[in-house]
């Protein structure tokens, strides 16, 4: 079996959490207090992550399908596994179309979107067919560059005269209510999306380190998200940040330091590509694994190829435009993510009760 090391798991989670999220102004409904929303959502997410990482403690090196079968029985496990697979496919289509459209809009405006999507998916198919180790090693290689680029962006924004601390004030000027209204949205995206890692835990070499590594990775991701959000708010202001399609890209365009650091929008495109590519790959692999287990197959390769080649068509049929994709993501996605995120909590409770009953019988 392929195994994931702790360092690879850390990089996998950080890229997944940060990859796309830094592009957007999370919790912007709370205006200048959006960063408080992210902090509150992070604290709430610690409970969800505890539940996600408790499952592999009960079933080390066992895949998600086996866990569902053993806990719920095949009659319930099969339909639930199918629902999880469809949910992962839905998330794949959202990420896939969104980043294809963003690349089309910013870097390749004269290239057909369908062509971009097919190039995108062919590379993903190739990597996933080679296995989970190739995916994690690829992330491990690009991870340092990805983080260094993000840190450089934050640092350069601090040096530019556009950075205004006044844009971050007043803190909680309208009370705590606007913050609390936004917390469920940020809890579901990006923290609730961590549910896809239930299909990856059995690959981890040391199951006992999963919780510690995950907590460290999510905490580091939150630090990057908070920094990104503070930069976006301070440079653009809450009003402009809420109306800008890609706030991080807008902050890059505002960087003009001498004649050296200017026109850095290509860096934003690099972040979009890396984040979109790997987030799509992770969700898509989660879907392929779920369907593989559902059909009692040993390897997901043929599912990866067939579903991958259909993915651009399905995405273009599902979304008419980037605005349509965003609207569907907000209108439908939040509740779906919250529901699917809470299912593992009930699963952990059920496993704990069953284990307690077995110990009592003995």
C-alpha positions in Angstrom: 0.0 0.0 0.0 1.1 3.6 -0.7 1.8 5.6 2.4 1.8 9.3 3.2 4.4 10.7 5.6 3.6 13.3 8.2 5.3 16.0 6.2 3.4 15.1 3.1 0.1 15.1 5.1 0.9 18.5 6.5 1.6 19.9 3.0 -1.5 18.2 1.6 -3.8 19.8 4.1 -2.2 23.3 3.9 -2.4 23.4 0.1 -6.0 22.1 0.3 -7.1 24.7 2.9 -5.1 27.7 1.6 -4.9 26.9 -2.1 -8.1 28.6 -3.2 -9.2 30.4 0.0 -6.5 33.1 -0.1 -8.0 34.5 -3.3 -11.2 35.5 -1.6 -12.3 37.7 1.2 -13.8 35.2 3.6 -16.5 36.4 6.0 -16.6 39.8 4.2 -20.3 40.2 5.3 -18.8 41.3 8.6 -16.8 44.0 6.8 -13.6 45.0 8.6 -14.3 42.2 11.2 -14.0 39.4 8.6 -10.7 38.3 10.2 -12.6 37.8 13.5 -15.1 35.6 11.6 -12.2 33.4 10.4 -10.8 33.1 13.9 -14.1 32.1 15.3 -14.7 29.6 12.5 -11.3 28.1 13.2 -12.0 27.6 16.9 -15.3 25.9 16.0 -13.6 23.7 13.4 -11.3 22.2 16.0 -14.3 20.1 17.2 -15.0 18.9 13.7 -11.4 18.1 13.1 -11.3 16.1 16.4 -14.2 14.0 15.1 -12.6 13.5 11.7 -9.3 12.4 13.3 -11.0 10.2 15.9 -12.3 7.8 13.3 -8.8 6.5 12.2 -7.9 6.0 15.9 -10.7 3.4 16.0 -9.9 2.0 12.6 -6.1 2.4 11.9 -5.2 1.7 8.2 -8.8 0.9 7.3 -10.5 2.7 4.4 -13.6 4.7 4.8 -15.8 2.1 3.1 -14.8 -0.6 5.6 -15.5 1.8 8.5 -19.0 2.5 7.2 -19.7 -1.2 6.6 -18.5 -2.2 10.0 -20.3 0.6 11.8 -23.6 0.8 9.9 -23.9 -2.4 7.9 -23.9 -2.7 4.2 -27.6 -1.7 3.8 -26.8 1.8 5.1 -23.1 2.0 4.2 -23.5 1.6 0.4 -26.1 4.5 0.0 -24.1 6.7 2.3 -20.8 6.0 0.5 -22.6 6.9 -2.8 -23.8 10.2 -1.3 -20.3 11.0 -0.1 -19.0 10.2 -3.6 -21.5 12.5 -5.3 -20.8 15.2 -2.8 -17.0 14.9 -3.6 -17.9 15.0 -7.3 -20.0 18.2 -6.8 -17.1 19.9 -5.0 -14.7 18.7 -7.7 -16.9 20.4 -10.4 -17.1 23.6 -8.4 -13.3 23.8 -7.9 -12.6 22.6 -11.5 -14.9 25.1 -13.2 -14.0 28.0 -11.0 -10.2 27.8 -11.5 -10.6 27.0 -15.2 -12.7 30.2 -15.5 -10.3 32.3 -13.4 -7.3 31.2 -15.5 -9.4 31.9 -18.6 -10.3 35.3 -17.4 -6.8 36.4 -16.1 -4.1 34.6 -18.0 -5.6 33.0 -21.2 -8.6 35.2 -22.2 -8.4 34.1 -25.9 -8.3 30.4 -25.2 -11.5 28.4 -25.1 -12.5 27.4 -21.6 -13.1 23.8 -22.7 -9.5 23.5 -23.9 -8.2 24.9 -20.6 -10.4 22.4 -18.6 -9.2 19.4 -20.7 -5.5 20.3 -20.3 -6.2 20.7 -16.6 -7.9 17.3 -16.2 -5.5 15.3 -18.4 -2.6 16.3 -16.1 -4.7 15.4 -13.0 -5.6 12.0 -14.6 -2.0 11.3 -15.3 -0.9 12.1 -11.7 -3.7 10.2 -10.0 -3.2 7.1 -12.1 0.4 7.0 -10.9 -1.0 6.9 -7.3 -1.4 8.8 -4.1 2.4 8.9 -3.6 3.0 10.9 -6.8 0.2 13.3 -5.8 1.7 13.9 -2.3 5.3 14.1 -3.6 4.2 16.7 -6.2 2.5 18.8 -3.5 5.6 18.3 -1.3 7.8 19.8 -4.1 5.7 22.8 -4.9 4.7 23.5 -1.3 7.8 25.6 -0.3 7.5 27.8 -3.4 3.8 28.2 -2.8 4.3 29.4 0.8 7.3 31.6 -0.1 5.2 33.4 -2.8 2.4 34.0 -0.4 4.7 35.4 2.3 6.4 37.6 -0.4 3.0 39.0 -1.4 2.2 39.8 2.2 5.6 41.5 2.8 5.4 43.6 -0.4 1.9 44.8 0.5 3.3 46.0 3.8 5.9 48.0 2.0 3.5 49.7 -0.4 1.8 52.9 0.6 -1.6 51.4 -0.1 -1.6 49.5 3.2 -4.0 51.3 5.6 -4.5 50.1 9.2 -7.5 52.3 9.5 -9.4 50.0 7.1 -9.4 47.4 9.9 -11.2 49.6 12.4 -13.4 49.7 14.3 -13.2 46.2 15.7 -16.7 44.9 16.5 -18.2 48.3 15.8 -21.6 46.8 15.0 -21.4 44.2 17.8 -20.9 40.5 17.5 -24.1 39.7 15.5 -22.6 40.3 12.0 -19.6 38.1 12.9 -21.8 35.3 14.2 -23.9 35.4 11.0 -20.8 34.8 8.9 -19.2 32.0 11.0 -21.3 29.1 9.5 -20.2 30.1 6.0 -16.5 30.1 6.8 -16.8 27.0 9.0 -18.2 25.2 6.0 -15.7 26.7 3.5 -12.8 26.0 3.9 -12.8 24.1 7.2 -15.8 21.8 6.6 -14.3 20.6 3.3 -11.7 18.7 5.3 -14.2 15.8 5.3 -12.6 14.6 2.1 -9.6 13.5 4.1 -11.7 10.6 5.5 -10.9 8.9 2.3 -7.2 9.5 2.7 -6.5 8.6 6.4 -5.8 5.0 5.7 -2.9 6.0 3.5 -1.1 7.7 6.4 1.9 5.8 7.5 1.5 6.6 11.2 -2.2 6.7 12.2 -1.3 7.9 15.7 0.1 11.2 14.3 -2.9 12.1 12.1 -4.6 14.3 14.7 -1.4 16.2 15.7 -0.4 16.8 12.1 -3.9 17.9 11.1 -4.2 20.3 13.9 -0.8 21.8 13.2 -1.6 22.1 9.4 -5.0 23.6 10.0 -3.6 26.1 12.5 -0.8 27.1 10.1 -3.4 27.4 7.3 -5.6 29.7 9.4 -2.6 31.9 10.2 -2.0 32.3 6.4 -5.7 32.9 5.8 -5.8 35.6 8.6 -2.8 37.3 7.1 -4.2 37.2 3.6 -7.5 38.6 4.8 -5.9 41.4 6.8 -3.8 42.4 3.8 -6.9 42.4 1.5 -8.9 44.5 4.0 -6.1 46.9 4.7 -5.2 47.5 1.1 -8.6 47.5 -0.6 -10.9 48.3 2.3 -14.0 46.3 3.2 -16.3 47.8 0.5 -13.9 47.3 -2.4 -12.9 43.8 -1.2 -16.6 42.7 -1.1 -17.2 43.8 -4.7 -13.9 42.5 -6.2 -14.0 39.2 -7.9 -10.4 38.2 -7.0 -9.3 40.4 -4.1 -5.8 39.0 -3.8 -5.1 39.7 -7.4 -6.3 43.3 -6.9 -3.8 43.7 -4.0 -1.0 42.5 -6.3 -1.9 45.1 -8.9 -1.6 47.8 -6.2 2.1 46.9 -5.6 4.4 49.4 -7.1 7.8 49.6 -5.4 10.2 51.6 -7.6 10.5 50.0 -11.1 11.3 46.6 -9.8 8.2 45.2 -8.1 5.3 46.0 -10.3 2.7 44.2 -12.4 2.8 41.1 -10.2 -0.6 39.7 -11.3 1.3 36.7 -12.8 2.1 35.7 -9.2 -1.6 35.6 -8.5 -2.2 33.4 -11.5 0.5 31.0 -10.2 -1.3 30.8 -6.8 -4.6 30.2 -8.6 -3.2 27.4 -10.7 -1.4 25.6 -7.9 -4.3 26.0 -5.5 -7.0 25.1 -8.0 -5.1 22.1 -9.4 -4.4 20.3 -6.2 -7.7 21.1 -4.5 -9.5 19.7 -7.6 -7.2 16.7 -7.6 -7.8 15.9 -3.9 -11.6 16.1 -4.2 -11.6 14.2 -7.5 -9.5 11.4 -6.0 -11.9 11.2 -3.0 -14.7 10.7 -5.4 -12.9 8.0 -7.4 -12.0 6.1 -4.3 -15.6 6.2 -3.0 -16.9 4.8 -6.3 -14.1 2.2 -6.4 -15.1 0.9 -3.0 -18.7 1.0 -3.9 -18.1 -1.2 -6.9 -15.7 -3.5 -4.9 -12.8 -2.8 -7.3 -9.2 -2.9 -6.3 -7.9 0.1 -8.2 -9.6 3.4 -9.2 -7.6 3.8 -12.5 -10.5 3.2 -14.9 -12.8 5.4 -12.9 -10.2 8.1 -12.9 -9.9 8.0 -16.7 -13.7 7.8 -17.5 -14.9 10.3 -14.9 -11.9 12.6 -15.6 -12.7 12.8 -19.3 -16.4 13.5 -18.5 -15.6 16.1 -15.9 -15.1 19.1 -18.3 -18.4 18.3 -20.1 -20.3 17.9 -16.8 -18.8 21.1 -15.4 -19.7 23.2 -18.5 -23.2 21.7 -18.4 -23.7 22.5 -14.7 -22.3 26.1 -14.7 -23.2 28.8 -17.2 -20.7 31.3 -16.0 -18.4 32.1 -13.1 -21.1 34.1 -11.5 -23.5 31.2 -11.8 -20.9 28.9 -10.2 -20.4 31.3 -7.3 -24.1 31.7 -6.8 -24.7 27.9 -6.7 -21.7 27.5 -4.4 -23.0 30.0 -1.9 -26.7 29.1 -2.2 -26.4 25.3 -2.1 -22.8 24.5 -1.1 -22.9 25.9 2.5 -25.7 23.7 3.7 -24.4 20.6 1.9 -20.9 21.0 3.4 -22.4 21.5 6.9 -24.6 18.4 6.6 -21.8 16.2 5.3 -19.4 17.6 7.9 -21.7 16.7 10.7 -22.2 13.1 9.6 -18.7 12.0 10.8 -19.6 13.5 14.3 -22.6 11.1 14.5 -20.4 8.3 13.1 -17.8 8.8 15.9 -20.6 8.8 18.5 -22.0 5.6 17.1 -18.6 3.9 17.0 -17.9 5.0 20.6 -21.2 3.5 21.8 -20.6 0.3 19.9 -17.1 -0.1 21.4 -18.5 0.7 24.9 -21.2 -2.0 24.4 -18.6 -4.6 23.4 -16.4 -3.8 26.4 -19.5 -4.1 28.7 -20.4 -7.5 27.2 -16.8 -8.8 27.8 
